[in-house]
PDB file of C-alpha atoms in Angstrom:
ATOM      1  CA  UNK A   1     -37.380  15.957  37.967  1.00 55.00           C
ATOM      2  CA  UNK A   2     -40.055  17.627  39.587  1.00 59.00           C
ATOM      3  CA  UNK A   3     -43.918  16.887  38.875  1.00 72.00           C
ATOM      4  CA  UNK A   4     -45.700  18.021  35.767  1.00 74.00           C
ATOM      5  CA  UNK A   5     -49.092  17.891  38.102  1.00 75.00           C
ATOM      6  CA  UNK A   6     -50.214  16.807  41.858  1.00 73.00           C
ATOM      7  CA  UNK A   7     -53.307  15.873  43.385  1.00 80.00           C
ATOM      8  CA  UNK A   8     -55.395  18.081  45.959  1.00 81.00           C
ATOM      9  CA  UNK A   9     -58.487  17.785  47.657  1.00 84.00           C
ATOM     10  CA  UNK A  10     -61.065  19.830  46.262  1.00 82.00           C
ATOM     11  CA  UNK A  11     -64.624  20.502  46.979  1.00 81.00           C
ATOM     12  CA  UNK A  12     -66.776  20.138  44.296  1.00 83.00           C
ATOM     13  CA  UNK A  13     -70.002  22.019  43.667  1.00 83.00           C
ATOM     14  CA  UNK A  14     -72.597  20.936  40.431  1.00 86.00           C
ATOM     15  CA  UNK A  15     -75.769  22.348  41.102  1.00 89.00           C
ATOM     16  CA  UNK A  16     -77.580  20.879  44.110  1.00 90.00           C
ATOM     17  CA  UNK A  17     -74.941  18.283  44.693  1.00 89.00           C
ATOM     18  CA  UNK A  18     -71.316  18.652  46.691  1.00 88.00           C
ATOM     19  CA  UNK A  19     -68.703  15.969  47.063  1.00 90.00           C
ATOM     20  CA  UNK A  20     -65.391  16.209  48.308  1.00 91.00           C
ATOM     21  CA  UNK A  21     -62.852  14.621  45.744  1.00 84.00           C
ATOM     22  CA  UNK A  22     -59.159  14.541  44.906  1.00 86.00           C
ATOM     23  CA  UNK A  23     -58.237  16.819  41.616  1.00 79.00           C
ATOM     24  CA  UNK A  24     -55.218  16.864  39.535  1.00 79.00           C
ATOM     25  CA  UNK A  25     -53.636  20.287  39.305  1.00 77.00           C
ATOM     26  CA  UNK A  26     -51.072  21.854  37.388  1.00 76.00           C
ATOM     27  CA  UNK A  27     -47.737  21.703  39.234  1.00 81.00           C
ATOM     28  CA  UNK A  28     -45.955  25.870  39.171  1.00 85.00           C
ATOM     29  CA  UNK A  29     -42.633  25.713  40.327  1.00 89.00           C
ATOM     30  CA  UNK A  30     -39.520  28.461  40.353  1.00 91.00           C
ATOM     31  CA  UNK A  31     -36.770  27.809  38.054  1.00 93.00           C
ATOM     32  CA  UNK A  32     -33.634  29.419  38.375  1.00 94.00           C
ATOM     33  CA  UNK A  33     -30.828  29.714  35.291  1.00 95.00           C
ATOM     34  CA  UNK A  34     -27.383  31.204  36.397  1.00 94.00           C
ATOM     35  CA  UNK A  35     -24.675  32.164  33.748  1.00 95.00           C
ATOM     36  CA  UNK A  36     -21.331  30.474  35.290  1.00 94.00           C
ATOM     37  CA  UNK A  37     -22.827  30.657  38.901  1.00 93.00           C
ATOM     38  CA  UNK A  38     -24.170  33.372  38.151  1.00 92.00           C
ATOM     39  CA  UNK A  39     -27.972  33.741  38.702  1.00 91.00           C
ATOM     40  CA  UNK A  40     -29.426  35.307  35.920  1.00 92.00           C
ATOM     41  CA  UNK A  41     -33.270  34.735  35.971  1.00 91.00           C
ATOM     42  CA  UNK A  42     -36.238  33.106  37.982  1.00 92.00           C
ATOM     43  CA  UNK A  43     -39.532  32.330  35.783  1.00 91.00           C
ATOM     44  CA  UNK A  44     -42.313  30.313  37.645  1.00 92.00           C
ATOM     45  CA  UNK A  45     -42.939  27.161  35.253  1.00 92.00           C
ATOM     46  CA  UNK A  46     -43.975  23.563  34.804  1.00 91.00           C
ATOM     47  CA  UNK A  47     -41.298  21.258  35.510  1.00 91.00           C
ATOM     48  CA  UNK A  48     -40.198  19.000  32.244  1.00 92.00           C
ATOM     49  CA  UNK A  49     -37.837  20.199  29.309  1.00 95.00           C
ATOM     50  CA  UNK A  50     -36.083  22.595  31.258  1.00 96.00           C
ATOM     51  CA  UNK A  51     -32.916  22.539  28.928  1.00 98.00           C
ATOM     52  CA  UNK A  52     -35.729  23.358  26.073  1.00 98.00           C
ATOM     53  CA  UNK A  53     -36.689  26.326  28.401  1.00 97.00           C
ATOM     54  CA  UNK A  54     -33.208  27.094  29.561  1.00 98.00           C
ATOM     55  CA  UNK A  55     -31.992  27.152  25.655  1.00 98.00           C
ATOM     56  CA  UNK A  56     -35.255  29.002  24.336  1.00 98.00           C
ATOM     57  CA  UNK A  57     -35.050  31.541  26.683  1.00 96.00           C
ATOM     58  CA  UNK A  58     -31.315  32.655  26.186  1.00 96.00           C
ATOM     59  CA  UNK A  59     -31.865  32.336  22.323  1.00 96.00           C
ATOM     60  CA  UNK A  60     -35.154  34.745  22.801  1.00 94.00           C
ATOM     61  CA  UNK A  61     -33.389  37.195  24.973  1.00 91.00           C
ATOM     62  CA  UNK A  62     -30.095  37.193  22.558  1.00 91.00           C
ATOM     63  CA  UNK A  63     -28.034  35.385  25.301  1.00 94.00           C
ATOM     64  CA  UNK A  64     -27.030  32.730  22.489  1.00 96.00           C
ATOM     65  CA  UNK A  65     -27.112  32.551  18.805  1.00 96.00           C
ATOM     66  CA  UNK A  66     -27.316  28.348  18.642  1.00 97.00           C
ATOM     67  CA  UNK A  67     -26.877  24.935  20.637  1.00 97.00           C
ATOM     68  CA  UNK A  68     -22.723  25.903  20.388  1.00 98.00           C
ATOM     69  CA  UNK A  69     -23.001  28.716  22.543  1.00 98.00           C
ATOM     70  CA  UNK A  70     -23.946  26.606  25.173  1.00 98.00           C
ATOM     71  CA  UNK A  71     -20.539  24.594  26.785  1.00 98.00           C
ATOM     72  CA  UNK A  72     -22.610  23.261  29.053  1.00 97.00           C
ATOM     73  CA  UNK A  73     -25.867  22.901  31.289  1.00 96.00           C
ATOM     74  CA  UNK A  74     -26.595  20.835  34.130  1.00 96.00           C
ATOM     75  CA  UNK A  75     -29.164  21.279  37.116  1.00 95.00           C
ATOM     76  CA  UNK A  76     -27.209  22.266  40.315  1.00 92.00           C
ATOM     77  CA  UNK A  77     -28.445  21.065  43.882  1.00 81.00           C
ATOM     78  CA  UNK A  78     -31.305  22.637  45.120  1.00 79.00           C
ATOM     79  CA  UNK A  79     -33.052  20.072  47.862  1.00 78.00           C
ATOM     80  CA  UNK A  80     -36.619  20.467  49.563  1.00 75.00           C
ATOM     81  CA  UNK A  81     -36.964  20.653  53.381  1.00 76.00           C
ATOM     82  CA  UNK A  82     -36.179  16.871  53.323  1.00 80.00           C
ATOM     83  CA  UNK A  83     -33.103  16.981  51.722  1.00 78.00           C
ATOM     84  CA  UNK A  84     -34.142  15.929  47.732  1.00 79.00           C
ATOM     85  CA  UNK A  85     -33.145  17.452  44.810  1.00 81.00           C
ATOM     86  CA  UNK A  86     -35.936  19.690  43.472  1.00 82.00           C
ATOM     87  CA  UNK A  87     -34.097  20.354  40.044  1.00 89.00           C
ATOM     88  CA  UNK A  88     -34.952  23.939  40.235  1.00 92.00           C
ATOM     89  CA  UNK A  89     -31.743  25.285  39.570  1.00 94.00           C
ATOM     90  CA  UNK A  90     -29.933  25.026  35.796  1.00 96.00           C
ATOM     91  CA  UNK A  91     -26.439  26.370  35.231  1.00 96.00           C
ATOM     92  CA  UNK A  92     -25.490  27.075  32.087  1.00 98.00           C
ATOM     93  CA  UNK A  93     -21.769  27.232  30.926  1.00 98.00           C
ATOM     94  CA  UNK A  94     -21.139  29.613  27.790  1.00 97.00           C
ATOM     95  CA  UNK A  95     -18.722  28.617  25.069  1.00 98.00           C
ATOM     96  CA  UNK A  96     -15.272  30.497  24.674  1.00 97.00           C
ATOM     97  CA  UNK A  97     -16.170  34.062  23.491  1.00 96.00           C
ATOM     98  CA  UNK A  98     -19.823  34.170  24.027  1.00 96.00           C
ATOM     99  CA  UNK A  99     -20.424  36.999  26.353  1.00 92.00           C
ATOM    100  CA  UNK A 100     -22.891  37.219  29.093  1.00 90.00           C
ATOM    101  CA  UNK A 101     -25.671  39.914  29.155  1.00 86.00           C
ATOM    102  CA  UNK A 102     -24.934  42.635  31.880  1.00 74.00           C
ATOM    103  CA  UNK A 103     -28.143  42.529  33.686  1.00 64.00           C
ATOM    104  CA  UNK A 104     -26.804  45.651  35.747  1.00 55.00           C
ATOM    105  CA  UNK A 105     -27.994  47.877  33.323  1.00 44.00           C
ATOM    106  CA  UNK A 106     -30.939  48.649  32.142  1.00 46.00           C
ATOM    107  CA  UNK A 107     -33.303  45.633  32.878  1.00 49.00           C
ATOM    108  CA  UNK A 108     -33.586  42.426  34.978  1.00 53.00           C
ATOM    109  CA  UNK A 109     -34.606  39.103  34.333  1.00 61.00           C
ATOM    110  CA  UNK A 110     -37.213  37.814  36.957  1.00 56.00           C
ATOM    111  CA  UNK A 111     -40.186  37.087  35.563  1.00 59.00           C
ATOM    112  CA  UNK A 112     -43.349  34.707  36.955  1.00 56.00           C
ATOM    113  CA  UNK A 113     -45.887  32.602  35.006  1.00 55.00           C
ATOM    114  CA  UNK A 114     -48.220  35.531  33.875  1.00 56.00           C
ATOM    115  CA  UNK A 115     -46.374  37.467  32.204  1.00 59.00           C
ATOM    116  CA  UNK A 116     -42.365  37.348  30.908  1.00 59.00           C
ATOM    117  CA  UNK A 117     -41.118  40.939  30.822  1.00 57.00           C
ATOM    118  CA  UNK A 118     -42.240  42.200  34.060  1.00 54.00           C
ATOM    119  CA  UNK A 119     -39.359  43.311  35.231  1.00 49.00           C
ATOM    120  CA  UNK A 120     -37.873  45.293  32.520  1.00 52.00           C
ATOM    121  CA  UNK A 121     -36.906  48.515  32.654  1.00 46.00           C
ATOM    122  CA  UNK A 122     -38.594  50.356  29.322  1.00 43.00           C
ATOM    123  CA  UNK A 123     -40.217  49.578  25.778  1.00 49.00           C
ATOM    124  CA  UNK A 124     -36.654  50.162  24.146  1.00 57.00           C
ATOM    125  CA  UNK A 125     -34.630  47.620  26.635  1.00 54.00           C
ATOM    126  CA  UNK A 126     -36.865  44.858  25.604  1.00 55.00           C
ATOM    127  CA  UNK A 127     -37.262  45.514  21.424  1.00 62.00           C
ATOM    128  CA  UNK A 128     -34.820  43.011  21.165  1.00 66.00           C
ATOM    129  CA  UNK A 129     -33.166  43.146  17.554  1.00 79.00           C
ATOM    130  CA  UNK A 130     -33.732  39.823  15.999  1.00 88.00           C
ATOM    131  CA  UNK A 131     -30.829  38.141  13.811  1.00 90.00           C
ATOM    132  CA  UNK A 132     -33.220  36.535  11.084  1.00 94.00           C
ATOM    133  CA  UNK A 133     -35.125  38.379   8.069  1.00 95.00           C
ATOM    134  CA  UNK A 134     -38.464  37.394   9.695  1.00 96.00           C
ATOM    135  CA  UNK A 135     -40.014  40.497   6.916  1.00 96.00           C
ATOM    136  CA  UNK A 136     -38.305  38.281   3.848  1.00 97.00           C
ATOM    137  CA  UNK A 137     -39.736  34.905   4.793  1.00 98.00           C
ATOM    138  CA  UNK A 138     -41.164  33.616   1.859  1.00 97.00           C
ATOM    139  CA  UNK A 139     -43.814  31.150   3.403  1.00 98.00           C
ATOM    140  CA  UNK A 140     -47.358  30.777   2.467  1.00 98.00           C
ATOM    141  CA  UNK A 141     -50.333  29.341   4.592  1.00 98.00           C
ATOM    142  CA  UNK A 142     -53.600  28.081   3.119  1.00 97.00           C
ATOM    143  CA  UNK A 143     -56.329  29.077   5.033  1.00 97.00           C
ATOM    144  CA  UNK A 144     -57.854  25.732   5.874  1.00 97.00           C
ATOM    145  CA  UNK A 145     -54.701  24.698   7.252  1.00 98.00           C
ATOM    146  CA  UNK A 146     -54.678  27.685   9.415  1.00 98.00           C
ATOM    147  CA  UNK A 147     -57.995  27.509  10.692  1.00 97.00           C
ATOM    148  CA  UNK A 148     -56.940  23.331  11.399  1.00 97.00           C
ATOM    149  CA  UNK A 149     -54.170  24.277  14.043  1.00 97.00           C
ATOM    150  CA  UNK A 150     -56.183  25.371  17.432  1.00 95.00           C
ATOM    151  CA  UNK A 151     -58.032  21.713  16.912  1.00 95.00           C
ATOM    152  CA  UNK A 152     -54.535  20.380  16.079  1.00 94.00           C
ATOM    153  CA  UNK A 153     -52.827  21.845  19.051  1.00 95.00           C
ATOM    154  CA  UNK A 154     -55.500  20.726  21.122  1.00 91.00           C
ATOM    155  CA  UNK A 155     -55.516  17.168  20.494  1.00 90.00           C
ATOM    156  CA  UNK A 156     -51.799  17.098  21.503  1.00 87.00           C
ATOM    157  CA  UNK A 157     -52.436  19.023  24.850  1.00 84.00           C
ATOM    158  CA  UNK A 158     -51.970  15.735  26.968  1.00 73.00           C
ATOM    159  CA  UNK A 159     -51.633  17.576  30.519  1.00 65.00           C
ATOM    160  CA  UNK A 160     -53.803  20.180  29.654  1.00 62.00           C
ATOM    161  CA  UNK A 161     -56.285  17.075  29.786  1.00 60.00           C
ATOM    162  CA  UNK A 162     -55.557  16.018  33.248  1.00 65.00           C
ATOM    163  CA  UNK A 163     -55.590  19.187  34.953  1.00 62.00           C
ATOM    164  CA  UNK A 164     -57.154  22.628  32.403  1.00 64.00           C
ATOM    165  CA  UNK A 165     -54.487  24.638  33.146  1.00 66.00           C
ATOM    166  CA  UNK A 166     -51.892  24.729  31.522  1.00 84.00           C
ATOM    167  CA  UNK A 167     -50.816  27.213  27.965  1.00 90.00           C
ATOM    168  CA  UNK A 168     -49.604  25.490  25.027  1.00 94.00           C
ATOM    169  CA  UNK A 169     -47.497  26.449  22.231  1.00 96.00           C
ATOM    170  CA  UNK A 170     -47.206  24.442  18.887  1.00 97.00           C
ATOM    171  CA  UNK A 171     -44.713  24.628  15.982  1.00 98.00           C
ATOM    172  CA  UNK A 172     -46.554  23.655  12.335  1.00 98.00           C
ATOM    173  CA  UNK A 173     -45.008  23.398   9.131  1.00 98.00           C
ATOM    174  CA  UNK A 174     -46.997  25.497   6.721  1.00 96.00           C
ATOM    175  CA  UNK A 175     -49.128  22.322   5.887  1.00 96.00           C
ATOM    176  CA  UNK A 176     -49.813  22.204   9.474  1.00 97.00           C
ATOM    177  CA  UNK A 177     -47.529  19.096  10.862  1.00 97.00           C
ATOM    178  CA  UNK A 178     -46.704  19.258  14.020  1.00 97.00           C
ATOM    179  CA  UNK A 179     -43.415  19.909  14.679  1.00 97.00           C
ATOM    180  CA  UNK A 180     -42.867  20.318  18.699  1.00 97.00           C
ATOM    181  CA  UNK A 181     -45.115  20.897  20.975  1.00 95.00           C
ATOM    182  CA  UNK A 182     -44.925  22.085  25.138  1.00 95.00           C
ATOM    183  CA  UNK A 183     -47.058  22.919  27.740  1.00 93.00           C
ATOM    184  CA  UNK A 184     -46.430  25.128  30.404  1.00 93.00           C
ATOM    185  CA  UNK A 185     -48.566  27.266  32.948  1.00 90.00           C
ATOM    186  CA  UNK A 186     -46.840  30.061  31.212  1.00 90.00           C
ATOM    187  CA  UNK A 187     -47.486  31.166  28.067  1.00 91.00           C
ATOM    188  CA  UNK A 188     -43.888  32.637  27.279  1.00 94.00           C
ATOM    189  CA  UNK A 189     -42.499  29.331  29.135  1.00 95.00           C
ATOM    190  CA  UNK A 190     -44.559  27.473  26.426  1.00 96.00           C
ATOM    191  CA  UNK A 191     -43.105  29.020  23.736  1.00 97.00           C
ATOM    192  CA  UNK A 192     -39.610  29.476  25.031  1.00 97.00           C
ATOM    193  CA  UNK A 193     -39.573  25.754  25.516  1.00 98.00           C
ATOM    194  CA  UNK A 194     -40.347  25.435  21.506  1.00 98.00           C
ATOM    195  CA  UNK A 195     -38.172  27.687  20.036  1.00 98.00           C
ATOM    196  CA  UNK A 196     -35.829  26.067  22.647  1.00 98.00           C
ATOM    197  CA  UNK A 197     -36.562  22.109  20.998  1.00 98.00           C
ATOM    198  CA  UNK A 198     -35.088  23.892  17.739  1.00 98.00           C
ATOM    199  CA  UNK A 199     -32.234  25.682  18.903  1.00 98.00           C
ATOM    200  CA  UNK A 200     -30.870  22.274  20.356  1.00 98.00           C
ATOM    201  CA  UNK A 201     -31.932  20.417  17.205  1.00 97.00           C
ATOM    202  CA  UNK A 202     -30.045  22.783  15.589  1.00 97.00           C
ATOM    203  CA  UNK A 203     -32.910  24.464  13.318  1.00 96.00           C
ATOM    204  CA  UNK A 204     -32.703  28.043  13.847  1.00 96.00           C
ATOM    205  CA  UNK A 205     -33.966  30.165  12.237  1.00 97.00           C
ATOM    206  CA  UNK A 206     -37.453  28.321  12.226  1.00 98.00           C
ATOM    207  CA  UNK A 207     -38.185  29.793   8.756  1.00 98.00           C
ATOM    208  CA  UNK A 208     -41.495  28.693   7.114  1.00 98.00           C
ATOM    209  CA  UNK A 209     -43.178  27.437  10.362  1.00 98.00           C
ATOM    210  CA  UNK A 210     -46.197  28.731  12.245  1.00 98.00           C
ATOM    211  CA  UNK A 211     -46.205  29.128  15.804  1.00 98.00           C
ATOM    212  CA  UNK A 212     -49.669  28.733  17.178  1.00 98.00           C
ATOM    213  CA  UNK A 213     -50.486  29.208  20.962  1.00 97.00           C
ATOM    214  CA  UNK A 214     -53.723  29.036  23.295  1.00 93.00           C
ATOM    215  CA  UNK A 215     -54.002  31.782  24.755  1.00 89.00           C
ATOM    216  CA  UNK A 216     -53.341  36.011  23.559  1.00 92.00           C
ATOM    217  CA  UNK A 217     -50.382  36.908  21.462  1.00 94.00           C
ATOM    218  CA  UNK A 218     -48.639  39.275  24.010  1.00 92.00           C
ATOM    219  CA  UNK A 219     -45.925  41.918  22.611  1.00 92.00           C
ATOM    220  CA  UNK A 220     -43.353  39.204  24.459  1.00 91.00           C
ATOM    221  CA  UNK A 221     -44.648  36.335  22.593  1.00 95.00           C
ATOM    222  CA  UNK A 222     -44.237  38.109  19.362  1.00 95.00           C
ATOM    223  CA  UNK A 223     -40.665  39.080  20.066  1.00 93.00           C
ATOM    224  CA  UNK A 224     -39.795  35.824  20.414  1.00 95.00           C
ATOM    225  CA  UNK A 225     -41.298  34.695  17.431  1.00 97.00           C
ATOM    226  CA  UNK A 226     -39.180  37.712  15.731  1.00 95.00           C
ATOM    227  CA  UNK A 227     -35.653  36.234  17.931  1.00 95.00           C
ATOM    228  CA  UNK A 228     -36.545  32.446  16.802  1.00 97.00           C
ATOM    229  CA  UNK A 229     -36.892  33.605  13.157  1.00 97.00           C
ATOM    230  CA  UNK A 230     -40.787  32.215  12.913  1.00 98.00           C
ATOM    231  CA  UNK A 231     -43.186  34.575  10.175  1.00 98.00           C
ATOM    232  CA  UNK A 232     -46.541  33.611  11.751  1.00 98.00           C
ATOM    233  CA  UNK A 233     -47.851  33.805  15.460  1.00 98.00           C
ATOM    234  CA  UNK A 234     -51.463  32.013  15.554  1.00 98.00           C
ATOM    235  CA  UNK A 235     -53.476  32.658  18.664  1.00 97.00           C
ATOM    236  CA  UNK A 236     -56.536  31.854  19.953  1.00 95.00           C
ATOM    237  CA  UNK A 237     -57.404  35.094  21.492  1.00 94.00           C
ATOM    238  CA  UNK A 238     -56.395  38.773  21.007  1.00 95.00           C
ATOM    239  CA  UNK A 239     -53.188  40.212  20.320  1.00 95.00           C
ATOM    240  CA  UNK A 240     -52.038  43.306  22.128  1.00 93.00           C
ATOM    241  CA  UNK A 241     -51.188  46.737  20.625  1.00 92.00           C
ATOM    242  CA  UNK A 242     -47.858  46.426  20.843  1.00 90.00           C
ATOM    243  CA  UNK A 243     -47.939  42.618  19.497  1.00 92.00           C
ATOM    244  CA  UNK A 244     -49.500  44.695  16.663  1.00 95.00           C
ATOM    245  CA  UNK A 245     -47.191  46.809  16.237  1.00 92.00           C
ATOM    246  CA  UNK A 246     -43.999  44.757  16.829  1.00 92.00           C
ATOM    247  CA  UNK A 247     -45.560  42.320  14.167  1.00 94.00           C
ATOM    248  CA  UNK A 248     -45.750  44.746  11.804  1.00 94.00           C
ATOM    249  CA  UNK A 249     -42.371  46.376  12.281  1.00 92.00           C
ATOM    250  CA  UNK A 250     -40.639  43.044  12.051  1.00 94.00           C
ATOM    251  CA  UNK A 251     -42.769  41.553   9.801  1.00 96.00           C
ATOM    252  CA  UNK A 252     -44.234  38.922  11.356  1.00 97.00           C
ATOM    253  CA  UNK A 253     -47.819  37.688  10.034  1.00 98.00           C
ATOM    254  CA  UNK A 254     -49.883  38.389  13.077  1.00 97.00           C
ATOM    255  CA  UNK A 255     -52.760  36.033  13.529  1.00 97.00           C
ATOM    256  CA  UNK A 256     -55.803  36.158  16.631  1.00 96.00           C
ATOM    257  CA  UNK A 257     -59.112  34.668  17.434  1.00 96.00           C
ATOM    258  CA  UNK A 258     -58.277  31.747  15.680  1.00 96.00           C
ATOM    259  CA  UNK A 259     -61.095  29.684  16.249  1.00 94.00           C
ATOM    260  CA  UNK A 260     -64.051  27.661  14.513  1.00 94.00           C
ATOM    261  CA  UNK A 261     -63.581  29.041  10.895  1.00 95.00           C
ATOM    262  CA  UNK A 262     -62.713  32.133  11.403  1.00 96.00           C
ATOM    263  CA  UNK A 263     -59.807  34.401  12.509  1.00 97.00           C
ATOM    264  CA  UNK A 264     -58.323  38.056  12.464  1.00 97.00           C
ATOM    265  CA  UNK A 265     -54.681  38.505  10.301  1.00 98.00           C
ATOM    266  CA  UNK A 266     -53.538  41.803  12.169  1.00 97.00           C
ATOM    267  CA  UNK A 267     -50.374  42.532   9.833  1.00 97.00           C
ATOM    268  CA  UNK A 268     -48.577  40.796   6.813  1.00 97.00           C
ATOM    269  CA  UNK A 269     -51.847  39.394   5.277  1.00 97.00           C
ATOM    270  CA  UNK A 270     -50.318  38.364   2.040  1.00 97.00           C
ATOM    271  CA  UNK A 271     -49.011  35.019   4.109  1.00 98.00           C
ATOM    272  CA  UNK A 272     -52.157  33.247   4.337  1.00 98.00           C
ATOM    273  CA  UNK A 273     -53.900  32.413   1.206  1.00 97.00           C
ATOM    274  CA  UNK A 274     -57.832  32.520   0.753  1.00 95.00           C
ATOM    275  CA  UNK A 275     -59.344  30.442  -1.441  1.00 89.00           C
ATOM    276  CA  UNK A 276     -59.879  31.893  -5.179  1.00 80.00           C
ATOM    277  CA  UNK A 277     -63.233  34.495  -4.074  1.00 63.00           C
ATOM    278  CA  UNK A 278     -62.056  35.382  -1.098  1.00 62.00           C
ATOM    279  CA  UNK A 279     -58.840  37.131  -2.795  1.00 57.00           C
ATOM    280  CA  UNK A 280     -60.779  38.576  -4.801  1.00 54.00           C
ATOM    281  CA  UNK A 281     -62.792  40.028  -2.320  1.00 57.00           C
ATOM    282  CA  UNK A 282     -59.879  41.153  -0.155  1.00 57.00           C
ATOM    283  CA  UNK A 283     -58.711  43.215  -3.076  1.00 56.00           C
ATOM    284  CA  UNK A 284     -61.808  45.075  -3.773  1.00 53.00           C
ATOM    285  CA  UNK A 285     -62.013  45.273  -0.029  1.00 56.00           C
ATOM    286  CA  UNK A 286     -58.857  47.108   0.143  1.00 55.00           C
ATOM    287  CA  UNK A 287     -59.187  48.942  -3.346  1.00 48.00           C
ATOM    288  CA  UNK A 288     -62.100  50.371  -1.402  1.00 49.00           C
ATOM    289  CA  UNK A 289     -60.532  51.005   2.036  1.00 51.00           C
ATOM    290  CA  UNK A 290     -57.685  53.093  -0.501  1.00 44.00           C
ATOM    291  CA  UNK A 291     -60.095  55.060  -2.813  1.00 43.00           C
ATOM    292  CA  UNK A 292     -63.938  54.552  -1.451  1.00 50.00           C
ATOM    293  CA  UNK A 293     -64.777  52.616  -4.319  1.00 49.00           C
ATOM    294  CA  UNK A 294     -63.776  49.660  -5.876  1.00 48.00           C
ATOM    295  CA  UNK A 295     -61.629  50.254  -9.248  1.00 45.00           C
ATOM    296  CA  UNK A 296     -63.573  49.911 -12.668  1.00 42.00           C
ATOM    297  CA  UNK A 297     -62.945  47.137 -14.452  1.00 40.00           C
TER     298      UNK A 297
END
């Protein structure tokens, strides 16, 4: 297995004084998943729970429905200039009947670290339909445990202590245990690798959880939230438009700047529940956003 970080020589400046140190990094490396031989797709990630990855991704891009899709996956041989195994090469084995994705088409799917949709084609070939009645999904989050996750996803974060750079992505029950949590230096690796835990584990759809990341909710993290069957995406920092709108068209409770005790619900608001005056306030609010007044009592 490859290395989750390494150690480089750095010079370090603070203030007036300037010392020349060893620092722990982040380790990036390629990792290629083929389909039967087949190479499929290359995403720059963190090495450690590949299959998670491997799994997470094919579920998020409709490749598979579950774990019994999947015959089988092992990592093939792809050696360094000295002749070891680097483990960045997965093949994956389909069951009978599952059918691969013709990649020929309309998209490709070579991605890097920054961002997972790159190289697709158009705004329709990646509004992937999901399988799960995300807009149905009964669940209902208390504020305070809300605004508890970023600390709670934090304190798990253990190589985001060694090195500050890696993106995390946490799965919380809707009174905010943590279910699985991975770290990647990409944010869709992070949360490919979660939804990836639960398709192995054999719990999709992740109904009535809360996925909660560290960075921006991107329109690609919110379709995989929609593929994985999850009603809430938490983030620490802004959503995109099209997050926004995907959210909102698949009805996913959309959740950003999530920090301190406060936070921005984008779409589906009726998922987190404020304490007794705020929901009163939020309907006057919106009695008044409807008519320009608030209704007579």
């Amino acid at each position: 297995m490859g290395r989750v970080t390494s150690r480089t020589p750095v010079l370090r400046i603070r203030g007036a004084a300037h010392s020349t140190r060893p620092d722990t990094v982040a380790a990036e490396e390629p990792l290629e998943i083929r389909l039967g031989g087949t190479p499929l797709a290359v995403t720059m990630r963190t090495p450690g729970d590949d299959f998670d990855l491997v799994h997470g991704f094919l579920a998020t891009e409709a490749v598979i429905a579950s774990a019994d899709d999947v015959a089988g996956l092992r990592y093939c041989n792809s050696v360094d200039a000295e002749g070891r195994n680097t483990y960045n090469v997965v093949d994956v084995d389909l069951a009978p009947g599952v059918q691969p994705p013709d990649t020929a088409l309309d998209r490709n799917f070579y991605t890097s670290s920054s961002c997972g949709v790159c190289g697709k084609a158009s705004i329709d070939a990646i509004r992937t339909k999901t399988r799960h009645d995300v807009a149905g999904d009964g669940l209902r989050v208390p504020l305070a445990t809300l605004l508890a996750l970023p600390d709670r996803l934090r304190a798990a974060q253990q190589v985001f202590d060694k090195t500050g750079g890696l993106h995390a992505a946490g799965l919380f029950t809707a009174d905010g245990e943590l279910v699985a949590l991975r770290e990647d230096v990409g944010r869709h690796n992070a949360v490919d690798k979660v939804v990836g835990d639960g398709v192995r584990a054999g719990r999709l759809p992740l109904a009535g959880h809360v996925l909660m990341v560290s960075g921006r909710a991107s329109f690609e993290l919110t379709q995989k939230a929609a593929m994985a069957g999850i009603p809430v995406l938490a983030a620490v920092s802004a959503p995109s438009s099209l997050a926004v709108e995907l959210a909102a068209d698949v009805g996913i409770t959309l959740v950003g700047f999530l920090r301190g005790d406060g936070c921005n619900v984008y779409t589906c608001t009726e998922r987190i529940v404020l304490p007794d005056g705020a929901q009163e306030a939020r309907r006057t609010s919106a009695a008044r956003d409807t008519w320009g007044e608030p209704p007579v009592p």
